[in-house]
């Protein structure tokens, strides 16, 4: 078992890459760039070779609200977007919350360890006068297999079993107003905007600063964390950021939409 974990750690890519790094790898056939955002934004200008995923492509809406699409659907969506077995995926987008959700979708089919985020996104890329294009690459062809998902996405039962845990910290990634209107017991508010040195360019703070943000929210050195928000998007962003700096973190993807619909679930105001 230890050997398996060592192998996984060795194969994981850096969670964040710079604009310099990405430009130097634009011709690398093992690097696949995915833009998360609207079709109109993508059409105006995107990084050469980037393919589009709209976050709703990975969502199934129904009686339970905003939910992650089936694994079969996710494989089809990400195959078209150029993701393939053994390839390194670089994500960037016009909304960090949507990018976080798509990162969770990739993790749900077992490919989260192959993903990096572009620090600064398209705003910094264009400010540095790096190349862009408007043409659309042909859809990807894979192959892309759905791998066993890691223990990353959790449900209400998992949360209930840890409400009194001293080793798991619950992080509420909503607004101050949402938090005051009702939150999970012992949850601490943490704002996704505080992850960024510059929210306009989506330039992240240093790993030390992100660790300090988590510590201020009550995540201790021997604790793991679980995040939630309204529908799982902000929570996905925060969970990814925490994991990027070495904090073991899960995401309650059902989040408040799931928790609040059950009157038996405790809520603190």
PDB file of C-alpha atoms in Angstrom, residues 59-191:
ATOM      1  CA  UNK A  59     -23.659  19.089 -14.733  1.00  0.00           C
ATOM      2  CA  UNK A  60     -26.952  17.231 -14.549  1.00  0.00           C
ATOM      3  CA  UNK A  61     -29.825  19.419 -13.376  1.00  0.00           C
ATOM      4  CA  UNK A  62     -32.834  17.728 -11.826  1.00  0.00           C
ATOM      5  CA  UNK A  63     -34.976  17.491  -8.718  1.00  0.00           C
ATOM      6  CA  UNK A  64     -31.830  17.389  -6.578  1.00  0.00           C
ATOM      7  CA  UNK A  65     -30.457  20.556  -8.158  1.00  0.00           C
ATOM      8  CA  UNK A  66     -26.986  21.186  -9.562  1.00  0.00           C
ATOM      9  CA  UNK A  67     -25.282  17.773  -9.602  1.00  0.00           C
ATOM     10  CA  UNK A  68     -22.208  16.247 -11.189  1.00  0.00           C
ATOM     11  CA  UNK A  69     -22.939  14.444 -14.439  1.00  0.00           C
ATOM     12  CA  UNK A  70     -22.496  10.688 -14.760  1.00  0.00           C
ATOM     13  CA  UNK A  71     -19.026   9.246 -15.232  1.00  0.00           C
ATOM     14  CA  UNK A  72     -19.922   8.191 -18.803  1.00  0.00           C
ATOM     15  CA  UNK A  73     -20.954  11.759 -19.611  1.00  0.00           C
ATOM     16  CA  UNK A  74     -17.784  13.161 -18.069  1.00  0.00           C
ATOM     17  CA  UNK A  75     -15.604  10.818 -20.104  1.00  0.00           C
ATOM     18  CA  UNK A  76     -17.324  11.937 -23.327  1.00  0.00           C
ATOM     19  CA  UNK A  77     -17.036  15.631 -22.435  1.00  0.00           C
ATOM     20  CA  UNK A  78     -13.378  15.470 -21.474  1.00  0.00           C
ATOM     21  CA  UNK A  79     -12.424  13.253 -24.407  1.00  0.00           C
ATOM     22  CA  UNK A  80     -13.788  15.919 -26.784  1.00  0.00           C
ATOM     23  CA  UNK A  81     -11.836  18.506 -24.794  1.00  0.00           C
ATOM     24  CA  UNK A  82      -8.594  16.661 -25.506  1.00  0.00           C
ATOM     25  CA  UNK A  83      -8.060  14.946 -22.169  1.00  0.00           C
ATOM     26  CA  UNK A  84      -6.465  11.539 -22.607  1.00  0.00           C
ATOM     27  CA  UNK A  85      -4.832   8.828 -20.559  1.00  0.00           C
ATOM     28  CA  UNK A  86      -1.276   9.818 -19.657  1.00  0.00           C
ATOM     29  CA  UNK A  87      -1.692  13.431 -20.804  1.00  0.00           C
ATOM     30  CA  UNK A  88      -1.104  16.452 -18.609  1.00  0.00           C
ATOM     31  CA  UNK A  89      -4.083  18.810 -18.443  1.00  0.00           C
ATOM     32  CA  UNK A  90      -3.724  22.551 -17.901  1.00  0.00           C
ATOM     33  CA  UNK A  91      -6.933  24.320 -16.878  1.00  0.00           C
ATOM     34  CA  UNK A  92      -7.701  27.995 -17.069  1.00  0.00           C
ATOM     35  CA  UNK A  93     -11.011  29.827 -17.170  1.00  0.00           C
ATOM     36  CA  UNK A  94     -13.010  32.997 -16.765  1.00  0.00           C
ATOM     37  CA  UNK A  95     -14.431  31.928 -13.380  1.00  0.00           C
ATOM     38  CA  UNK A  96     -12.310  30.255 -10.684  1.00  0.00           C
ATOM     39  CA  UNK A  97     -15.424  28.634  -9.221  1.00  0.00           C
ATOM     40  CA  UNK A  98     -16.338  27.013 -12.549  1.00  0.00           C
ATOM     41  CA  UNK A  99     -12.721  25.918 -13.034  1.00  0.00           C
ATOM     42  CA  UNK A 100     -12.822  24.401  -9.558  1.00  0.00           C
ATOM     43  CA  UNK A 101     -15.952  22.456 -10.422  1.00  0.00           C
ATOM     44  CA  UNK A 102     -14.417  21.112 -13.644  1.00  0.00           C
ATOM     45  CA  UNK A 103     -11.311  20.130 -11.686  1.00  0.00           C
ATOM     46  CA  UNK A 104     -13.567  18.129  -9.356  1.00  0.00           C
ATOM     47  CA  UNK A 105     -15.241  16.519 -12.372  1.00  0.00           C
ATOM     48  CA  UNK A 106     -11.849  15.385 -13.666  1.00  0.00           C
ATOM     49  CA  UNK A 107     -10.992  14.077 -10.204  1.00  0.00           C
ATOM     50  CA  UNK A 108     -14.280  12.152 -10.127  1.00  0.00           C
ATOM     51  CA  UNK A 109     -13.121  10.065 -13.101  1.00  0.00           C
ATOM     52  CA  UNK A 110      -9.710   9.505 -11.571  1.00  0.00           C
ATOM     53  CA  UNK A 111      -7.620  12.079 -13.468  1.00  0.00           C
ATOM     54  CA  UNK A 112      -7.210  14.810 -10.851  1.00  0.00           C
ATOM     55  CA  UNK A 113      -3.509  14.094 -10.358  1.00  0.00           C
ATOM     56  CA  UNK A 114      -2.884  14.951 -14.030  1.00  0.00           C
ATOM     57  CA  UNK A 115      -4.236  18.494 -13.721  1.00  0.00           C
ATOM     58  CA  UNK A 116      -2.445  21.817 -13.301  1.00  0.00           C
ATOM     59  CA  UNK A 117      -3.976  25.307 -13.197  1.00  0.00           C
ATOM     60  CA  UNK A 118      -2.535  28.213 -15.146  1.00  0.00           C
ATOM     61  CA  UNK A 119      -1.523  30.916 -12.703  1.00  0.00           C
ATOM     62  CA  UNK A 120      -2.894  34.257 -13.850  1.00  0.00           C
ATOM     63  CA  UNK A 121      -5.140  32.788 -16.547  1.00  0.00           C
ATOM     64  CA  UNK A 122      -5.868  34.425 -19.893  1.00  0.00           C
ATOM     65  CA  UNK A 123      -5.789  37.955 -18.435  1.00  0.00           C
ATOM     66  CA  UNK A 124      -2.145  37.666 -17.417  1.00  0.00           C
ATOM     67  CA  UNK A 125      -1.369  35.693 -20.589  1.00  0.00           C
ATOM     68  CA  UNK A 126      -2.634  38.496 -22.804  1.00  0.00           C
ATOM     69  CA  UNK A 127      -1.124  41.233 -20.629  1.00  0.00           C
ATOM     70  CA  UNK A 128       2.231  39.582 -21.276  1.00  0.00           C
ATOM     71  CA  UNK A 129       1.446  39.653 -25.043  1.00  0.00           C
ATOM     72  CA  UNK A 130       1.608  35.907 -25.421  1.00  0.00           C
ATOM     73  CA  UNK A 131       0.008  34.223 -28.462  1.00  0.00           C
ATOM     74  CA  UNK A 132      -3.731  33.664 -28.753  1.00  0.00           C
ATOM     75  CA  UNK A 133      -5.952  32.249 -31.469  1.00  0.00           C
ATOM     76  CA  UNK A 134      -9.614  32.160 -32.447  1.00  0.00           C
ATOM     77  CA  UNK A 135      -9.646  28.898 -34.415  1.00  0.00           C
ATOM     78  CA  UNK A 136     -11.098  25.789 -32.790  1.00  0.00           C
ATOM     79  CA  UNK A 137      -8.963  22.630 -32.667  1.00  0.00           C
ATOM     80  CA  UNK A 138     -10.566  19.372 -33.750  1.00  0.00           C
ATOM     81  CA  UNK A 139     -12.208  17.458 -30.912  1.00  0.00           C
ATOM     82  CA  UNK A 140      -9.937  15.141 -28.972  1.00  0.00           C
ATOM     83  CA  UNK A 141     -10.121  11.419 -29.581  1.00  0.00           C
ATOM     84  CA  UNK A 142      -8.757   9.988 -26.325  1.00  0.00           C
ATOM     85  CA  UNK A 143      -8.409   7.296 -25.279  1.00  0.00           C
ATOM     86  CA  UNK A 144      -9.703   8.305 -21.858  1.00  0.00           C
ATOM     87  CA  UNK A 145     -10.644   5.699 -19.294  1.00  0.00           C
ATOM     88  CA  UNK A 146     -12.700   6.381 -16.177  1.00  0.00           C
ATOM     89  CA  UNK A 147     -10.409   5.348 -13.340  1.00  0.00           C
ATOM     90  CA  UNK A 148     -11.484   4.550  -9.781  1.00  0.00           C
ATOM     91  CA  UNK A 149     -12.213   7.912  -8.121  1.00  0.00           C
ATOM     92  CA  UNK A 150     -10.203   8.876  -5.052  1.00  0.00           C
ATOM     93  CA  UNK A 151     -11.784   9.408  -1.632  1.00  0.00           C
ATOM     94  CA  UNK A 152     -12.417  13.053  -2.461  1.00  0.00           C
ATOM     95  CA  UNK A 153     -16.133  13.699  -2.952  1.00  0.00           C
ATOM     96  CA  UNK A 154     -18.197  13.120   0.190  1.00  0.00           C
ATOM     97  CA  UNK A 155     -21.898  13.180   1.047  1.00  0.00           C
ATOM     98  CA  UNK A 156     -24.110  14.261   3.928  1.00  0.00           C
ATOM     99  CA  UNK A 157     -23.696  10.948   5.762  1.00  0.00           C
ATOM    100  CA  UNK A 158     -19.915  11.394   5.712  1.00  0.00           C
ATOM    101  CA  UNK A 159     -20.300  14.907   7.093  1.00  0.00           C
ATOM    102  CA  UNK A 160     -22.714  13.804   9.839  1.00  0.00           C
ATOM    103  CA  UNK A 161     -20.222  11.215  10.990  1.00  0.00           C
ATOM    104  CA  UNK A 162     -17.580  13.904  11.502  1.00  0.00           C
ATOM    105  CA  UNK A 163     -19.473  16.836  13.009  1.00  0.00           C
ATOM    106  CA  UNK A 164     -17.791  16.155  16.353  1.00  0.00           C
ATOM    107  CA  UNK A 165     -14.442  15.075  14.909  1.00  0.00           C
ATOM    108  CA  UNK A 166     -11.299  16.708  16.243  1.00  0.00           C
ATOM    109  CA  UNK A 167      -9.349  15.723  13.129  1.00  0.00           C
ATOM    110  CA  UNK A 168     -11.624  17.146  10.411  1.00  0.00           C
ATOM    111  CA  UNK A 169     -12.262  20.874   9.970  1.00  0.00           C
ATOM    112  CA  UNK A 170     -15.404  21.959   8.089  1.00  0.00           C
ATOM    113  CA  UNK A 171     -14.910  25.029   5.898  1.00  0.00           C
ATOM    114  CA  UNK A 172     -17.851  27.081   4.625  1.00  0.00           C
ATOM    115  CA  UNK A 173     -16.876  28.712   1.327  1.00  0.00           C
ATOM    116  CA  UNK A 174     -19.818  31.072   0.922  1.00  0.00           C
ATOM    117  CA  UNK A 175     -20.444  34.748   1.602  1.00  0.00           C
ATOM    118  CA  UNK A 176     -20.711  36.277   5.052  1.00  0.00           C
ATOM    119  CA  UNK A 177     -24.446  36.765   4.509  1.00  0.00           C
ATOM    120  CA  UNK A 178     -25.024  33.162   3.501  1.00  0.00           C
ATOM    121  CA  UNK A 179     -23.037  31.965   6.501  1.00  0.00           C
ATOM    122  CA  UNK A 180     -25.036  34.108   8.927  1.00  0.00           C
ATOM    123  CA  UNK A 181     -28.315  32.825   7.492  1.00  0.00           C
ATOM    124  CA  UNK A 182     -27.334  29.295   8.497  1.00  0.00           C
ATOM    125  CA  UNK A 183     -24.338  27.014   8.393  1.00  0.00           C
ATOM    126  CA  UNK A 184     -23.165  23.548   9.364  1.00  0.00           C
ATOM    127  CA  UNK A 185     -22.219  23.015  13.017  1.00  0.00           C
ATOM    128  CA  UNK A 186     -18.615  24.011  13.797  1.00  0.00           C
ATOM    129  CA  UNK A 187     -18.043  25.248  10.254  1.00  0.00           C
ATOM    130  CA  UNK A 188     -15.702  28.201   9.786  1.00  0.00           C
ATOM    131  CA  UNK A 189     -16.245  30.783   7.058  1.00  0.00           C
ATOM    132  CA  UNK A 190     -13.421  31.119   4.536  1.00  0.00           C
ATOM    133  CA  UNK A 191     -13.603  33.361   1.457  1.00  0.00           C
TER     134      UNK A 191
END
